[in-house]
XYZ file of C-alpha atoms in Angstrom:
699
model
C 153.593 18.778 39.880
C 152.967 16.638 42.741
C 149.510 14.286 42.484
C 147.682 12.087 44.690
C 148.133 8.198 44.298
C 145.768 5.655 43.613
C 145.768 2.272 45.692
C 143.903 -1.105 46.305
C 141.140 -0.844 48.379
C 140.576 -4.556 48.994
C 137.830 -5.851 51.129
C 137.919 -2.649 53.455
C 135.299 -0.962 51.076
C 132.505 -0.566 54.412
C 135.459 0.750 56.618
C 136.598 3.455 54.677
C 135.364 6.606 53.145
C 136.700 10.034 51.916
C 138.662 11.156 54.730
C 139.608 8.118 56.256
C 143.131 8.010 57.537
C 145.152 5.091 56.292
C 148.774 3.556 56.155
C 149.991 2.986 52.571
C 153.494 1.769 50.986
C 155.393 4.500 49.142
C 158.472 3.477 47.525
C 160.590 1.843 50.429
C 158.620 3.448 53.120
C 155.101 3.233 54.951
C 153.569 6.655 55.200
C 150.405 7.930 56.484
C 147.619 9.371 54.007
C 144.262 10.342 53.763
C 141.506 9.024 51.549
C 140.423 11.555 49.158
C 138.149 9.599 46.589
C 136.861 5.897 46.057
C 136.167 4.768 42.605
C 136.919 2.268 39.588
C 139.420 4.187 37.537
C 140.861 2.658 34.260
C 144.611 2.915 35.106
C 147.605 1.621 33.158
C 149.483 0.404 35.839
C 149.423 -1.842 38.948
C 148.494 -0.503 42.281
C 149.646 -1.229 45.840
C 147.204 -2.232 48.466
C 146.575 0.078 51.563
C 148.307 -1.445 54.625
C 146.250 -0.381 57.575
C 143.221 1.805 58.362
C 143.334 4.309 61.352
C 141.994 2.530 64.622
C 138.749 3.383 65.563
C 137.914 4.546 61.827
C 139.773 7.897 62.772
C 139.003 10.368 59.670
C 139.152 13.913 58.942
C 135.575 16.056 58.010
C 134.341 16.107 54.565
C 134.116 19.816 54.969
C 137.870 19.813 55.997
C 138.474 18.268 52.729
C 136.477 20.781 50.622
C 138.534 23.488 52.414
C 141.625 21.975 51.287
C 140.608 21.488 47.778
C 139.462 25.063 47.433
C 142.699 26.510 49.109
C 144.626 24.143 46.492
C 142.766 25.901 43.520
C 142.602 29.525 45.052
C 146.278 29.835 45.973
C 147.922 27.768 43.098
C 149.500 24.870 45.541
C 149.488 21.126 44.545
C 146.958 19.227 46.865
C 149.583 16.981 48.403
C 151.323 19.867 49.479
C 148.327 21.699 50.870
C 147.714 18.193 53.011
C 151.462 18.302 54.170
C 150.860 21.931 55.438
C 147.469 21.520 56.838
C 148.009 18.026 58.419
C 151.659 17.280 59.269
C 153.029 13.793 59.144
C 153.539 13.817 62.965
C 149.681 14.505 63.540
C 148.782 11.567 61.207
C 151.540 9.410 62.922
C 149.727 10.298 66.283
C 146.634 8.329 65.214
C 148.541 4.856 64.400
C 150.188 5.064 67.909
C 147.749 3.032 69.929
C 147.542 0.159 67.141
C 147.874 -0.825 63.917
C 145.255 -2.649 61.718
C 145.979 -4.772 58.668
C 143.931 -4.943 55.832
C 143.564 -8.070 54.053
C 144.427 -8.041 50.267
C 141.450 -8.597 48.030
C 141.514 -10.969 45.323
C 142.600 -9.185 42.145
C 138.901 -9.832 40.565
C 137.092 -7.815 43.177
C 139.745 -4.665 43.491
C 138.484 -1.254 43.755
C 140.847 1.758 43.698
C 140.942 4.811 45.841
C 142.850 8.035 45.773
C 145.126 8.851 48.878
C 146.971 12.012 49.266
C 150.366 11.122 50.965
C 152.335 13.618 53.259
C 155.635 11.860 53.802
C 158.668 13.818 52.718
C 156.776 17.053 51.741
C 156.244 17.202 55.653
C 158.907 19.848 55.606
C 156.724 22.218 53.584
C 154.816 23.116 56.311
C 155.811 26.676 56.230
C 157.201 29.197 58.527
C 156.277 29.643 62.100
C 154.102 32.336 62.850
C 155.909 35.684 64.429
C 156.771 35.587 68.069
C 158.717 32.957 69.742
C 156.735 31.450 72.528
C 155.812 27.765 74.145
C 152.371 27.237 75.575
C 151.565 25.176 78.301
C 148.850 22.346 77.788
C 147.478 22.965 81.434
C 146.005 26.375 82.608
C 148.125 28.173 85.189
C 146.639 27.908 88.937
C 146.130 31.802 89.280
C 144.472 32.203 85.918
C 142.902 35.445 85.584
C 140.082 36.676 82.923
C 140.264 39.836 81.177
C 136.531 40.618 81.183
C 136.462 43.683 78.960
C 139.751 44.634 80.342
C 138.822 43.884 83.790
C 141.519 41.840 85.445
C 140.294 39.598 88.317
C 140.661 35.983 89.619
C 138.195 33.719 87.842
C 136.401 32.587 90.975
C 135.749 36.376 91.981
C 134.188 37.299 88.664
C 130.856 39.064 88.670
C 130.611 41.032 85.758
C 127.863 42.580 83.367
C 128.185 43.402 80.075
C 128.065 47.210 78.743
C 125.186 48.280 76.624
C 127.423 48.052 73.515
C 128.760 44.675 74.738
C 125.183 43.369 75.178
C 124.149 44.536 71.710
C 126.839 42.930 69.963
C 126.117 39.554 71.758
C 122.447 39.486 71.179
C 123.214 40.300 67.411
C 125.671 37.566 67.090
C 123.654 35.173 69.302
C 121.135 34.892 67.024
C 123.382 33.133 64.399
C 124.375 30.826 66.946
C 121.031 29.291 67.677
C 119.563 28.151 65.252
C 123.280 27.910 63.569
C 123.843 29.992 60.691
C 126.492 31.560 58.592
C 127.084 35.183 58.918
C 130.162 37.509 59.154
C 130.207 40.245 61.741
C 132.733 42.822 61.883
C 133.235 43.847 65.670
C 134.825 47.258 65.348
C 135.399 48.223 69.071
C 138.187 50.526 70.009
C 141.238 49.543 72.166
C 139.693 48.624 75.657
C 136.259 48.349 74.629
C 136.025 44.763 75.793
C 135.939 42.712 72.735
C 137.615 39.816 74.577
C 134.298 39.868 77.066
C 132.069 39.279 73.907
C 134.307 36.297 72.457
C 134.131 34.542 76.017
C 130.451 34.674 76.329
C 129.842 33.803 72.510
C 131.946 30.837 73.346
C 130.152 29.663 76.226
C 126.947 29.959 74.172
C 128.291 27.779 71.259
C 129.801 25.171 73.699
C 126.192 25.050 75.398
C 124.801 24.335 71.899
C 126.935 21.119 71.345
C 129.232 23.180 68.898
C 132.819 23.870 68.680
C 134.791 26.983 68.719
C 138.077 28.174 67.042
C 139.601 31.371 67.857
C 142.591 33.097 65.931
C 145.123 35.301 67.297
C 147.920 37.347 65.471
C 150.693 36.448 67.498
C 151.893 33.303 69.309
C 152.779 35.504 72.028
C 149.348 36.370 72.883
C 148.271 32.487 73.081
C 149.230 32.150 76.885
C 147.027 34.841 78.154
C 144.083 34.126 75.964
C 144.186 30.459 77.102
C 144.133 31.470 80.551
C 141.165 33.629 80.020
C 139.138 31.127 78.255
C 140.130 28.037 80.272
C 138.853 30.055 83.630
C 136.041 31.479 82.057
C 134.706 28.259 80.411
C 136.026 25.835 83.005
C 137.091 23.204 80.531
C 140.382 22.324 78.750
C 141.225 24.894 75.962
C 143.677 23.745 73.447
C 146.371 25.837 71.864
C 147.588 25.215 68.151
C 150.583 27.184 66.549
C 153.996 26.443 65.102
C 156.092 26.443 68.459
C 154.267 23.830 70.317
C 156.507 20.966 71.817
C 156.735 17.831 70.905
C 154.515 16.402 73.919
C 152.019 19.283 73.319
C 151.790 18.240 69.758
C 150.985 14.818 70.569
C 148.159 15.938 72.859
C 146.560 18.354 70.394
C 146.536 15.798 67.703
C 145.389 12.897 70.147
C 142.383 15.389 71.426
C 141.523 16.348 67.735
C 141.114 12.589 66.257
C 139.345 11.654 69.740
C 136.916 14.433 69.144
C 137.669 15.988 72.417
C 139.183 19.417 70.906
C 135.867 21.584 71.846
C 137.898 25.044 71.956
C 141.001 25.777 70.006
C 143.149 28.925 70.207
C 145.901 29.679 68.280
C 147.708 31.501 65.404
C 147.477 31.463 61.809
C 147.871 27.708 61.379
C 145.069 26.997 63.673
C 142.421 28.053 60.912
C 143.410 24.541 59.166
C 142.703 22.430 62.124
C 140.761 19.222 61.030
C 137.945 19.702 63.384
C 134.326 19.690 62.631
C 130.799 20.759 64.025
C 132.132 24.446 64.313
C 129.438 26.871 65.852
C 131.611 29.939 66.222
C 134.881 31.137 64.711
C 136.753 34.255 66.153
C 139.089 36.301 64.222
C 140.981 38.601 66.976
C 142.769 41.627 65.498
C 141.536 40.641 61.864
C 143.529 43.351 60.047
C 146.772 41.815 61.235
C 149.058 40.959 58.401
C 150.501 37.905 60.242
C 147.287 36.174 59.244
C 148.829 36.031 55.898
C 151.532 33.392 54.915
C 153.881 34.991 52.502
C 157.015 33.098 52.534
C 155.936 29.615 51.757
C 153.067 27.989 49.704
C 150.106 27.838 50.172
C 150.107 31.495 50.528
C 146.780 31.743 52.368
C 145.111 34.468 54.411
C 143.702 32.965 57.900
C 140.944 35.365 57.939
C 139.612 34.441 54.553
C 139.790 30.708 55.488
C 138.066 31.528 58.533
C 135.233 32.798 56.400
C 135.119 30.154 53.936
C 134.976 27.548 56.735
C 132.128 29.671 58.438
C 130.036 29.398 55.222
C 130.663 25.903 54.517
C 129.981 24.812 58.340
C 127.110 27.342 58.686
C 128.345 29.196 61.760
C 128.941 32.714 62.379
C 132.447 34.400 62.198
C 133.379 37.225 64.132
C 136.260 39.480 63.045
C 137.350 41.751 65.796
C 139.620 44.996 65.426
C 140.229 48.446 66.662
C 141.243 49.293 63.108
C 139.916 47.131 60.767
C 141.404 46.016 57.226
C 139.964 48.456 54.638
C 138.588 45.579 52.527
C 136.918 44.328 55.775
C 135.230 47.835 56.859
C 134.112 48.277 53.070
C 132.498 44.906 52.947
C 130.621 45.791 56.417
C 129.668 49.074 54.610
C 128.491 47.117 51.469
C 126.413 44.947 53.912
C 128.379 41.720 53.058
C 129.585 41.677 56.759
C 127.086 42.872 59.715
C 129.050 45.864 61.247
C 128.863 46.354 65.321
C 130.635 49.165 66.830
C 131.936 49.754 70.503
C 133.042 53.110 70.884
C 133.532 53.408 74.778
C 136.040 51.468 76.929
C 134.412 48.806 79.054
C 136.412 49.990 82.131
C 134.631 53.172 81.776
C 137.921 55.468 81.581
C 138.111 57.693 78.804
C 140.382 57.494 75.793
C 143.950 58.406 76.246
C 144.923 62.053 75.230
C 146.985 62.079 72.468
C 149.603 64.851 71.720
C 151.545 65.446 68.577
C 155.045 66.590 69.113
C 157.000 68.270 66.440
C 160.480 66.976 66.359
C 162.058 69.914 64.723
C 161.208 72.123 67.513
C 162.693 69.696 69.674
C 165.711 69.523 67.695
C 166.141 73.060 67.971
C 165.722 72.957 71.814
C 167.875 70.047 72.595
C 169.677 68.496 69.479
C 168.880 64.956 68.361
C 167.787 63.637 71.626
C 165.503 60.430 70.945
C 162.851 61.668 73.660
C 161.273 64.959 73.171
C 161.128 67.088 76.442
C 157.332 66.490 77.213
C 157.773 62.961 76.699
C 160.510 62.676 78.944
C 158.765 64.550 81.489
C 155.608 62.268 81.163
C 157.745 59.222 81.555
C 159.429 60.837 84.596
C 156.121 61.350 86.239
C 154.760 58.040 85.524
C 157.610 56.331 87.177
C 157.762 58.679 90.023
C 153.941 58.125 90.651
C 154.096 54.121 90.390
C 153.234 54.212 87.003
C 154.658 52.484 83.740
C 155.434 53.650 80.245
C 155.581 51.964 76.978
C 157.935 53.377 74.400
C 157.378 52.018 70.699
C 160.014 52.138 67.982
C 159.799 49.511 65.100
C 163.308 49.142 64.203
C 165.494 46.179 65.825
C 169.316 46.546 66.551
C 171.257 49.484 67.686
C 171.963 51.275 64.272
C 170.375 51.055 60.855
C 173.474 51.189 58.710
C 177.409 51.273 59.386
C 179.507 53.303 57.140
C 183.294 52.964 56.451
C 184.783 56.550 57.461
C 187.576 55.870 55.258
C 185.730 55.189 52.020
C 182.117 55.868 52.792
C 181.183 52.208 51.775
C 178.097 50.975 53.794
C 178.267 47.175 55.080
C 175.885 45.279 53.119
C 174.571 41.775 53.112
C 176.582 39.707 50.447
C 173.187 37.807 49.942
C 170.758 40.560 49.869
C 170.873 44.243 48.342
C 170.248 45.730 51.933
C 172.199 47.305 54.511
C 173.450 45.266 57.570
C 171.980 46.489 60.995
C 174.289 46.778 63.814
C 173.573 44.829 66.776
C 175.653 46.026 69.903
C 174.322 43.516 72.220
C 175.419 40.524 69.808
C 178.601 42.750 68.487
C 177.366 41.686 65.126
C 176.282 43.023 61.787
C 172.978 41.212 60.900
C 170.807 41.167 57.672
C 167.044 41.156 58.652
C 166.075 39.183 55.545
C 168.244 36.306 55.457
C 169.806 36.027 58.806
C 173.392 36.452 57.648
C 175.781 37.987 60.147
C 179.361 38.921 60.657
C 181.550 40.370 63.429
C 181.137 44.152 63.980
C 184.741 44.569 64.163
C 185.497 42.887 60.888
C 187.433 45.293 58.561
C 185.886 47.163 55.448
C 185.731 44.869 52.385
C 186.616 47.850 50.086
C 189.322 49.506 51.788
C 190.262 47.415 54.925
C 189.411 50.377 57.335
C 188.404 49.988 60.687
C 186.766 52.968 61.671
C 183.106 53.219 61.506
C 180.399 55.686 61.674
C 176.851 54.270 62.632
C 173.922 55.867 61.044
C 170.374 55.897 62.606
C 169.166 54.462 65.837
C 167.569 51.304 66.536
C 165.744 49.714 69.441
C 168.949 48.795 71.362
C 170.542 52.318 71.260
C 167.259 53.572 72.750
C 167.484 51.320 75.565
C 170.890 52.353 76.274
C 170.203 55.965 76.535
C 167.045 55.430 78.590
C 169.225 53.510 80.924
C 171.355 56.616 81.604
C 168.346 58.920 81.746
C 166.271 56.862 84.108
C 168.725 55.039 86.281
C 167.032 52.404 88.374
C 163.507 52.350 86.614
C 164.077 48.843 85.117
C 163.918 48.592 81.730
C 162.209 45.674 79.470
C 163.091 45.499 75.827
C 160.391 43.404 73.724
C 161.651 42.355 70.113
C 162.712 39.386 68.317
C 166.248 39.512 69.747
C 165.184 39.522 73.352
C 162.153 36.729 72.878
C 164.290 34.343 70.487
C 164.419 32.071 73.654
C 161.511 29.366 74.753
C 158.984 31.383 76.752
C 161.077 34.632 76.269
C 158.153 36.942 75.335
C 156.026 35.321 78.260
C 158.765 36.072 80.661
C 159.176 39.582 79.443
C 155.516 40.506 79.559
C 154.690 38.723 82.710
C 157.669 40.896 84.711
C 156.810 44.050 83.323
C 152.871 43.186 84.125
C 154.013 42.848 87.803
C 155.968 45.933 87.736
C 159.354 44.633 88.160
C 160.351 47.105 85.146
C 158.820 50.664 85.020
C 159.720 51.097 81.259
C 158.717 48.749 78.301
C 160.488 49.447 74.967
C 159.342 47.258 72.081
C 158.943 46.885 68.428
C 155.545 46.144 67.084
C 155.351 43.412 69.566
C 154.075 45.747 72.215
C 151.223 46.958 69.915
C 148.966 43.522 69.996
C 146.550 42.738 72.723
C 148.457 43.471 75.928
C 146.774 45.020 78.920
C 148.736 46.531 81.519
C 146.839 48.270 84.334
C 149.701 50.672 85.276
C 150.756 51.743 81.809
C 149.576 55.500 81.627
C 152.088 56.962 79.238
C 152.729 55.811 75.651
C 155.338 57.211 73.347
C 155.745 56.553 69.582
C 159.490 57.728 69.123
C 158.998 57.758 65.386
C 155.418 58.473 63.919
C 156.817 58.673 60.414
C 158.347 55.298 60.037
C 156.873 53.221 57.321
C 155.062 56.013 55.369
C 157.700 56.145 52.677
C 157.457 52.866 51.708
C 156.392 52.095 47.938
C 153.221 49.872 49.024
C 149.779 51.398 48.638
C 149.209 49.793 52.155
C 151.641 51.835 53.851
C 149.340 54.498 55.295
C 146.960 52.110 56.587
C 149.787 49.786 58.207
C 150.925 53.088 59.889
C 147.512 54.211 61.066
C 146.890 50.748 62.317
C 150.148 50.331 64.270
C 150.117 53.802 65.918
C 146.402 53.407 66.998
C 146.951 50.089 68.470
C 150.415 50.993 70.196
C 148.454 54.354 71.785
C 145.468 51.912 72.810
C 147.935 50.391 75.596
C 147.843 53.625 77.576
C 145.289 54.440 80.517
C 143.161 51.322 79.937
C 142.394 51.570 83.896
C 142.535 55.196 84.060
C 143.877 58.467 82.614
C 146.575 58.266 79.979
C 149.024 59.879 77.701
C 150.167 59.300 74.133
C 152.915 60.964 72.530
C 153.263 60.864 68.797
C 156.962 62.164 67.913
C 157.155 63.383 64.225
C 158.898 65.584 61.670
C 155.734 65.652 59.582
C 153.231 67.190 62.036
C 150.872 68.131 59.345
C 150.581 64.740 58.011
C 146.598 63.892 58.152
C 147.406 60.304 59.228
C 148.374 61.596 62.602
C 145.448 63.841 62.863
C 143.039 61.068 62.672
C 145.479 58.775 65.122
C 145.024 61.781 67.283
C 141.547 61.309 67.996
C 141.433 57.577 67.327
C 139.013 58.460 64.341
C 138.913 55.440 62.165
C 135.950 56.650 60.271
C 137.582 59.646 59.151
C 140.759 57.808 57.961
C 138.735 55.172 56.057
C 136.787 58.012 54.389
C 140.228 59.371 53.116
C 141.906 56.341 52.515
C 139.105 54.519 50.540
C 138.940 57.669 48.291
C 142.636 57.398 47.352
C 142.255 53.332 47.070
C 139.233 54.334 44.454
C 141.136 56.346 42.335
C 144.412 53.758 42.328
C 141.973 51.246 41.554
C 143.419 49.112 44.304
C 141.860 46.743 46.830
C 138.898 46.588 47.860
C 137.918 47.873 44.302
C 140.083 45.293 42.496
C 141.857 41.856 43.370
C 145.458 41.541 43.109
C 147.720 38.727 41.818
C 151.198 38.910 42.429
C 153.713 36.764 40.064
C 157.143 36.449 40.973
C 160.227 34.771 39.257
C 163.397 34.369 41.078
C 166.779 33.130 40.431
C 170.211 33.524 40.997
C 170.995 35.116 37.178
C 169.689 38.457 37.180
C 169.602 38.480 33.372
C 167.756 35.112 33.149
C 165.172 36.351 35.968
C 164.443 39.251 33.886
C 164.051 37.302 30.380
C 161.912 34.607 31.894
C 159.633 37.424 33.410
C 159.279 38.997 30.253
C 158.418 35.906 28.571
C 155.748 34.991 31.140
C 154.328 38.410 30.771
C 154.141 38.039 27.006
C 152.278 34.738 27.331
C 149.853 36.280 30.231
C 148.925 39.744 28.575
C 146.739 38.329 25.727
C 144.632 36.373 28.238
C 144.580 39.249 30.739
C 143.341 41.286 27.985
C 140.278 38.821 27.326
C 139.364 38.810 31.065
C 139.758 42.681 31.399
C 142.717 42.366 33.830
C 145.120 45.310 34.203
C 149.055 44.185 34.064
C 151.408 46.262 35.827
C 155.319 45.447 35.066
C 157.008 43.509 34.607
C 159.925 44.918 36.895
C 162.281 43.834 39.354
C 160.988 43.971 42.798
C 161.685 47.071 45.497
C 163.805 44.593 47.225
C 165.357 43.020 44.164
C 167.819 40.626 45.628
C 167.052 38.437 48.691
C 168.847 35.366 49.797
C 170.977 35.162 46.702
C 168.101 35.409 44.391
C 167.109 38.130 42.272
C 163.221 38.953 41.957
C 161.057 40.191 39.261
C 157.218 40.804 39.672
C 154.354 41.273 37.671
C 150.960 42.433 39.154
C 147.681 41.840 37.848
C 144.570 43.841 39.051
C 141.123 42.393 38.300
C 137.303 42.157 39.519
C 136.979 38.211 39.886
C 139.538 35.875 40.794
C 138.291 33.041 38.919
C 139.001 35.153 35.845
C 142.897 35.895 37.262
C 143.252 32.367 37.863
C 141.918 31.427 34.551
C 144.305 33.848 32.802
C 147.239 32.551 34.797
C 146.898 28.937 34.097
C 146.574 29.601 30.301
C 149.701 31.830 30.600
C 151.504 28.904 32.548
C 150.818 26.358 29.840
C 152.221 28.328 27.146
C 155.272 29.959 29.263
C 158.203 28.091 27.999
C 161.463 29.432 29.661
C 164.714 28.467 28.077
C 166.009 27.175 31.270
C 163.340 26.298 33.396
C 165.243 24.448 36.064
C 167.291 27.838 36.812
C 164.245 30.111 38.075
C 161.287 29.419 40.242
C 157.870 31.135 39.404
C 155.447 31.544 42.234
C 151.835 33.129 42.276
C 150.431 34.944 45.191
C 146.674 35.888 45.244
C 145.483 38.703 47.315
C 149.066 39.531 48.606
C 149.685 41.826 51.058
C 153.539 42.213 50.840
C 154.448 43.769 47.613
C 158.011 44.595 48.184
């Protein structure tokens, strides 16, 4: 396990303190690091001297060091790896670009020691990019507009007064801004209620008090829009922080951070780790969104939870905003841990869209397997004919879900994952959506050599092709991972649609988040049943959130209609979505969670062992479970499994899971560490073990 290193401090005792950024020798290289501790330990080896201190005494805040220490312990990640994720080597290198300061080496008799966390080769462990391919310009566009509760207007012409609900929210949160104090607020506002207006005014108040502001967004694609709004409203620089910044944007960001010029930062998940101090306000928009959880690489943190930790440590309010809050957040608000602020009316004064459930069984009898029902098709035609726009939602990429050989019936499967390959007609390829493997669509069947195929199911590409024939000349934009893979692709598509260059926008879940299109008055959810059959206790919650968020794009500036196409019209979840009735959904879902003893009534720990040998993975997981159970019993922890994961094989690795359910995280951590000390696999180098605290993905 990686550990911090000790170095000679020399005569620079007065210049350095915990948090100071330095350059130190590591093997044959010189690397940047951060001072963690200064002391006089008894070491059995000689230490090397620090080579240079950062110009101007640049350092990271003490509270930020505490955040990383907590993150390391809570999410089972070595501290140096946490540093590599939270403060990439490129950021530290930027500190030393102006100049290098050499520290004299002290005589041996007066040496002192200090611990430095280095982030050299482990910089590659920064983790996967947040969802959404986009780059964000540092400078605001000249014609920036500000969404003031879903009112878009040139910044110079803004004269807007808050609604009573917005004013009430501002007053409540404002009490925690001055004098500054930690308090968590859950701003539960329906889509279009003007949560952004509240964020903007709170940010201005925090800045006026000499404090800094951090705003988190669930998607990189939303960052340009948010940057323009905050820059125009605040009239000062606002910096972006996410994993898709260009090299120049990264340099400017880190220069501003270490020069204490970063007063407002807007970004995706990783922005919560930015080493700024003097925070006066933290906003987590769409706090329910699963993209705030990093699940594919360590540390597997949830940015929402880190935001709450930072707010408590910094002594500033944290605002969690959503039209469909996470069940855990709403439960915390009901229990009094968060203050619940609700906004039930749209800020524009427009009414909620009319939602209609369409029984696709009846539609199949009337017109066969057409993807659009008759009422939805007529509504789209009317919208196009009257100068409006429509959004159609299908959370399924590609052209067809599966491809079967007509000769032998075998499906085309990924050789690295036990999953079907998806046919992408535009790329003439069969693609695995888990590992990225692809093969030519024309390749013969591996089982019999056949070349005659049956494509099963329909994805967003097939719908786009069908729509082009039904609505010729209307202009169709498609928003999914394939069309937004190029730099700036998402922004271009959204801006073209906003200007009205296309009348139809069809997309995956990317269309559901935070977009405001004034001319959209029709929204169609083509498959409202999608996702409900997953073996995941959060499936119902995710489906309700997604449907509600998509429906919220309709009629934000006038009358709107939403069509939910389903083969299960009696599903209670759709009835809740019909009225955008979160309270009723919560009441039903929380009782189900209580019966199952799942969050928010229990905390979860997911332990996974993976490897290329199926039998060995099973053997090792059983060995860990045997070591874990005695300690789990002592801590009153329920153990589920072990068993192979629902997605048993991904990227050539078999995966076995064990799930622990307990009341207190520290008890679960204790049991895990005790078991880990006693876990002795026969071939430890052939499998990997990882632990995920508070997991969202259970498949």
